[in-house]
Each structure stands twice: as structure tokens, then as C-alpha cells.
Short mmCIF file of C-alpha atoms in Angstrom, two decimals:
data_model
loop_
_atom_site.label_atom_id
_atom_site.label_comp_id
_atom_site.label_asym_id
_atom_site.label_seq_id
_atom_site.Cartn_x
_atom_site.Cartn_y
_atom_site.Cartn_z
CA MET X 1 -2.74 75.86 30.93
CA ALA X 2 -2.43 73.25 28.16
CA THR X 3 -5.34 72.93 25.78
CA LYS X 4 -6.95 69.50 25.92
CA MET X 5 -6.79 67.66 22.61
CA LYS X 6 -9.99 66.87 20.75
CA PRO X 7 -10.91 63.29 21.72
CA ASN X 8 -10.84 60.49 19.17
CA LEU X 9 -13.50 58.62 21.14
CA SER X 10 -16.39 59.78 23.31
CA ILE X 11 -17.95 57.30 25.73
CA VAL X 12 -21.61 58.10 26.42
CA MET X 13 -23.00 56.48 29.56
CA PRO X 14 -26.73 56.80 30.34
CA VAL X 15 -27.50 56.39 34.04
CA PHE X 16 -30.47 56.33 36.36
CA ASN X 17 -30.01 55.70 40.11
CA GLU X 18 -26.66 53.96 39.62
CA SER X 19 -24.94 55.19 42.80
CA GLU X 20 -23.99 51.63 43.78
CA ARG X 21 -21.93 51.04 40.63
CA ILE X 22 -21.22 54.41 39.00
CA VAL X 23 -17.88 54.95 40.73
CA ASP X 24 -16.49 51.54 39.74
CA ALA X 25 -17.80 52.00 36.20
CA LEU X 26 -16.08 55.36 35.78
CA VAL X 27 -12.87 54.47 37.61
CA ALA X 28 -12.43 51.70 35.03
CA LEU X 29 -12.45 54.37 32.29
CA GLN X 30 -9.80 56.66 33.76
CA GLY X 31 -7.00 55.06 31.76
CA LEU X 32 -8.89 55.80 28.57
CA ARG X 33 -9.48 59.40 29.66
CA ALA X 34 -5.70 59.80 29.78
CA GLN X 35 -5.51 58.61 26.16
CA SER X 36 -7.68 61.18 24.36
CA THR X 37 -11.02 59.61 25.28
CA GLU X 38 -13.90 61.70 26.58
CA VAL X 39 -16.41 60.35 29.11
CA VAL X 40 -19.92 61.84 29.05
CA VAL X 41 -22.46 60.79 31.70
CA VAL X 42 -26.12 61.50 30.98
CA ASP X 43 -28.43 61.28 33.97
CA GLY X 44 -32.11 60.55 33.49
CA GLY X 45 -33.41 62.13 36.71
CA SER X 46 -31.69 60.07 39.39
CA THR X 47 -32.92 60.51 42.96
CA ASP X 48 -29.71 59.12 44.48
CA ASP X 49 -26.11 60.40 44.41
CA SER X 50 -25.32 59.32 40.85
CA ILE X 51 -24.61 62.84 39.57
CA ALA X 52 -22.42 63.90 42.49
CA LEU X 53 -20.42 60.67 42.32
CA ALA X 54 -19.94 60.94 38.56
CA ARG X 55 -18.74 64.55 38.34
CA PRO X 56 -15.14 64.04 39.51
CA LEU X 57 -14.70 61.04 37.22
CA ALA X 58 -16.21 62.26 33.93
CA ASP X 59 -15.41 65.01 31.47
CA LEU X 60 -19.03 66.07 31.31
CA VAL X 61 -22.14 65.22 33.33
CA THR X 62 -25.44 66.33 31.87
CA SER X 63 -29.13 65.51 32.25
CA SER X 64 -31.99 64.66 29.94
CA THR X 65 -35.44 63.17 29.92
CA ARG X 66 -35.35 59.64 31.33
CA GLY X 67 -35.04 56.89 28.74
CA ARG X 68 -31.95 55.27 27.27
CA ALA X 69 -32.62 56.52 23.74
CA GLN X 70 -33.21 60.09 24.88
CA GLN X 71 -30.19 60.01 27.18
CA MET X 72 -27.83 58.55 24.59
CA ASN X 73 -28.95 61.06 21.97
CA ALA X 74 -28.43 63.89 24.46
CA GLY X 75 -24.94 62.62 25.25
CA ALA X 76 -24.06 62.31 21.58
CA GLY X 77 -25.23 65.88 21.07
CA VAL X 78 -22.67 67.29 23.52
CA ALA X 79 -19.86 64.79 22.89
CA SER X 80 -16.80 65.90 20.94
CA GLY X 81 -15.26 62.65 19.69
CA ASP X 82 -15.14 61.44 16.11
CA VAL X 83 -16.41 58.05 17.34
CA LEU X 84 -19.22 57.52 19.86
CA LEU X 85 -19.32 54.51 22.19
CA PHE X 86 -22.54 53.87 24.10
CA LEU X 87 -21.70 52.06 27.33
CA HIS X 88 -24.10 50.97 30.06
CA ALA X 89 -23.04 51.58 33.65
CA ASP X 90 -23.17 47.84 34.36
CA THR X 91 -20.93 46.95 31.41
CA SER X 92 -17.13 47.07 31.37
CA LEU X 93 -14.81 47.23 28.38
CA PRO X 94 -12.03 44.75 27.59
CA ALA X 95 -8.40 45.78 27.79
CA GLN X 96 -7.46 48.16 24.94
CA GLY X 97 -11.16 48.51 24.13
CA GLY X 98 -10.76 52.06 22.91
CA GLU X 99 -7.81 51.21 20.69
CA LEU X 100 -9.69 48.27 19.17
CA ILE X 101 -12.59 50.53 18.21
CA ILE X 102 -10.46 53.27 16.67
CA ALA X 103 -8.27 50.79 14.78
CA GLY X 104 -11.26 48.83 13.52
CA LEU X 105 -13.17 51.84 12.25
CA SER X 106 -10.06 53.40 10.70
CA ARG X 107 -10.04 50.60 8.13
CA PRO X 108 -12.48 50.89 5.20
CA GLY X 109 -15.68 48.89 5.24
CA HIS X 110 -17.26 49.65 8.61
CA VAL X 111 -18.77 52.74 10.23
CA TRP X 112 -20.15 51.06 13.35
CA GLY X 113 -19.87 47.92 15.42
CA ARG X 114 -20.03 46.16 18.75
CA PHE X 115 -18.11 43.77 21.02
CA ASP X 116 -18.85 40.20 21.91
CA VAL X 117 -20.35 39.97 25.38
CA GLN X 118 -20.03 37.81 28.47
CA ILE X 119 -22.61 37.94 31.25
CA GLU X 120 -21.47 38.00 34.86
CA GLY X 121 -23.88 36.18 37.15
CA ARG X 122 -24.58 33.13 39.27
CA SER X 123 -26.02 30.74 36.71
CA PRO X 124 -23.66 28.65 34.52
CA LEU X 125 -26.30 28.99 31.78
CA LEU X 126 -25.26 32.60 31.29
CA LYS X 127 -22.20 31.46 29.33
CA LEU X 128 -24.50 29.75 26.83
CA VAL X 129 -26.80 32.78 26.73
CA ALA X 130 -23.88 35.07 25.91
CA ARG X 131 -22.56 32.72 23.25
CA ALA X 132 -25.99 32.60 21.62
CA MET X 133 -26.24 36.39 21.71
CA ASN X 134 -22.88 36.77 20.00
CA LEU X 135 -23.68 34.22 17.30
CA ARG X 136 -27.11 35.69 16.64
CA SER X 137 -25.58 39.15 16.35
CA ARG X 138 -23.10 37.95 13.73
CA TRP X 139 -25.80 36.20 11.71
CA THR X 140 -28.28 39.08 11.77
CA GLY X 141 -26.04 42.15 11.96
CA ILE X 142 -28.12 43.33 14.91
CA ALA X 143 -26.40 44.49 18.10
CA THR X 144 -27.78 44.99 21.59
CA GLY X 145 -26.94 47.74 24.03
CA ASP X 146 -25.15 45.24 26.27
CA GLN X 147 -22.60 44.73 23.50
CA ALA X 148 -21.36 48.34 23.75
CA MET X 149 -22.34 49.71 20.36
CA PHE X 150 -20.01 52.24 18.73
CA VAL X 151 -20.37 54.37 15.61
CA LYS X 152 -18.65 57.14 13.74
CA ARG X 153 -20.14 60.45 14.79
CA GLU X 154 -21.16 61.60 11.30
CA ASP X 155 -22.96 58.32 10.62
CA PHE X 156 -24.77 58.43 13.96
CA PHE X 157 -26.30 61.77 13.10
CA SER X 158 -26.88 60.91 9.45
CA VAL X 159 -29.31 58.13 10.48
CA GLY X 160 -31.05 60.36 13.02
CA GLY X 161 -29.60 58.86 16.22
CA PHE X 162 -31.49 56.42 18.40
CA PRO X 163 -35.24 56.25 17.81
CA LEU X 164 -37.18 57.76 20.69
CA GLN X 165 -38.83 54.58 21.88
CA PRO X 166 -38.74 52.97 25.34
CA LEU X 167 -37.51 49.53 24.23
CA MET X 168 -35.74 47.87 21.29
CA GLU X 169 -34.00 51.15 20.45
CA ASP X 170 -30.77 49.19 19.97
CA ILE X 171 -32.39 46.86 17.44
CA GLU X 172 -33.89 49.75 15.50
CA MET X 173 -30.58 51.62 15.60
CA SER X 174 -28.77 48.55 14.25
CA THR X 175 -31.23 48.38 11.39
CA ARG X 176 -30.62 52.04 10.58
CA LEU X 177 -26.84 51.65 10.69
CA LYS X 178 -26.89 48.53 8.52
CA SER X 179 -27.89 50.86 5.70
CA ARG X 180 -24.44 52.44 6.11
CA SER X 181 -22.34 49.30 6.58
CA ALA X 182 -22.27 45.86 8.12
CA PRO X 183 -21.26 45.98 11.80
CA LEU X 184 -17.67 45.48 12.91
CA CYS X 185 -18.05 42.49 15.26
CA LEU X 186 -15.11 42.51 17.66
CA HIS X 187 -14.34 39.15 19.26
CA GLU X 188 -13.01 40.80 22.42
CA GLN X 189 -15.63 40.69 25.15
CA VAL X 190 -17.32 43.34 27.22
CA THR X 191 -18.57 42.09 30.58
CA THR X 192 -22.12 42.97 31.51
CA SER X 193 -24.05 42.41 34.71
CA GLY X 194 -26.42 39.46 34.93
CA ARG X 195 -28.40 41.06 37.75
CA ARG X 196 -31.71 40.86 35.90
CA TRP X 197 -31.04 37.26 34.89
CA ASP X 198 -30.19 36.34 38.49
CA ARG X 199 -33.23 38.13 39.85
CA GLU X 200 -35.82 36.90 37.35
CA GLY X 201 -34.31 33.52 36.48
CA VAL X 202 -32.40 32.61 33.32
CA CYS X 203 -35.07 30.54 31.58
CA ARG X 204 -37.84 33.00 32.42
CA THR X 205 -35.77 35.91 31.12
CA ILE X 206 -34.87 34.08 27.91
CA PHE X 207 -38.53 33.37 27.26
CA LEU X 208 -39.49 36.98 27.98
CA MET X 209 -36.82 38.45 25.73
CA TRP X 210 -37.61 36.17 22.81
CA ARG X 211 -41.34 36.85 23.20
CA LEU X 212 -40.73 40.59 23.22
CA ARG X 213 -38.37 40.41 20.24
CA LEU X 214 -40.82 38.32 18.20
CA SER X 215 -43.67 40.66 19.09
CA TYR X 216 -41.57 43.63 17.98
CA TRP X 217 -40.78 42.03 14.61
CA LEU X 218 -44.49 41.32 14.19
CA GLY X 219 -45.27 45.01 14.66
CA THR X 220 -46.21 45.43 18.34
CA PRO X 221 -45.42 49.04 19.39
CA ALA X 222 -42.32 49.47 21.55
CA ASP X 223 -44.20 51.34 24.29
CA LYS X 224 -46.56 48.39 24.75
CA LEU X 225 -43.61 45.98 24.92
CA ALA X 226 -41.87 48.21 27.48
CA ARG X 227 -44.77 47.79 29.89
CA ALA X 228 -44.43 44.01 29.63
CA TYR X 229 -40.66 44.21 30.08
CA ARG X 230 -40.93 46.24 33.26
#
């Protein structure tokens, strides 16, 4: 039996009760798996069939305490790749996404980065929301989880991984990584689900997210903000 090569890239996907979309999400990654990319699924205590559905389509399926930060840290801890990509189950990569990451980080100057994003949903306003997110990210150097953050393995662990907080962990992680380098902002777009935007309403969600973000910058604890978010 041939020995499997050490992966250049490990995709870490945190999931919780994602049986409706987990198969499509992982099928989309099978081409990358054939190109020295490892797929690690980290379940946060699902009560549906997420784990059983994921096993045939991932290199490793493991479990951890529920919470994106905890799950992503757990996945990073068992992943083998030199670069870690944190991908939500409702977000899909652009064509050649893996190659773009490896090529971008192989050049000097960046140890982490993210993609531009487009939001898939009913409202035409979502195009404007996505454009604003991408511009804001370039101006501030802060990435969100929906933008598929990626980072060199050694730098991920050198900053201590994701902070163990229930919300804004992506913002805090961006701040930590900015001490290592500016982010590599790829213009190619990931596509993320607008299901929350459709359900709650675009304007209402915009207002909520900006209120939460402002409160966080003003020092409100993340656990208190998480209760408002939910």
C-alpha cells in the first residue's frame, strides 16, 4: 500500500447539526483531497447524522466541545498540513482555491490571509453587503470566518490559536495574526450562505452585526454579545 504524502494544506471544518449540507460541502472538496489536501471535520456534539455522513468524505472526523473556536483549535491540533484553512460548512471555495493559498503564502510577506466573499441569498442587497465586507477587511486587516481564513501552521500555534470565546473569535484571531504579517487578501471569492440574512432580514442583520462589533470594540465581553447574537 502506497504511503499517503504529507498534505500541503489541511482544511478544518467545524460542524454542528449540518446533515442537510455536509455532504455537498465535502463533495466539493474531493478534488482537493486528490491533490495533497487533507480534510478534517470537527463535530461539536451534533444530534443528527453529520458525523456518519462526513466520515466517507473526510480524512479525519473528530469531536470537541461545541463552539467554533474550540472546534477549530481541536481540528488544527490533529491536522497535518503546513497551512491550515478554516472553512465553514456553508461556505464553498473558488476554483483552484487551494493552489491560490499555497502560492500566495509561498511568497515572502504574508503568513495568513482570507478570500473575498459573496453571499448567496434572496435579497439583492447581499451583493452590497459582501462588497462592504471585502472593502472593510482590506482597510482594517480584519477577516471574518465567512471569508475562509488560512494561516501557516507554525504561525497559528505561535499566536495561541483561536481565543476560546463564543463570538468575535475571528476578529480577535485577525488581531493576533496581524502581529505576524498583514493578511493576504485574495480577490477570488468564496461563496457563503445567506440563510441568516434571509431569515432575519438584511437591514436587521446589518444593524445587529454593527451593534455587536461596536460593543466588542468598546469592551463588552464576548459571552454577553453571544447571548444577544443568538
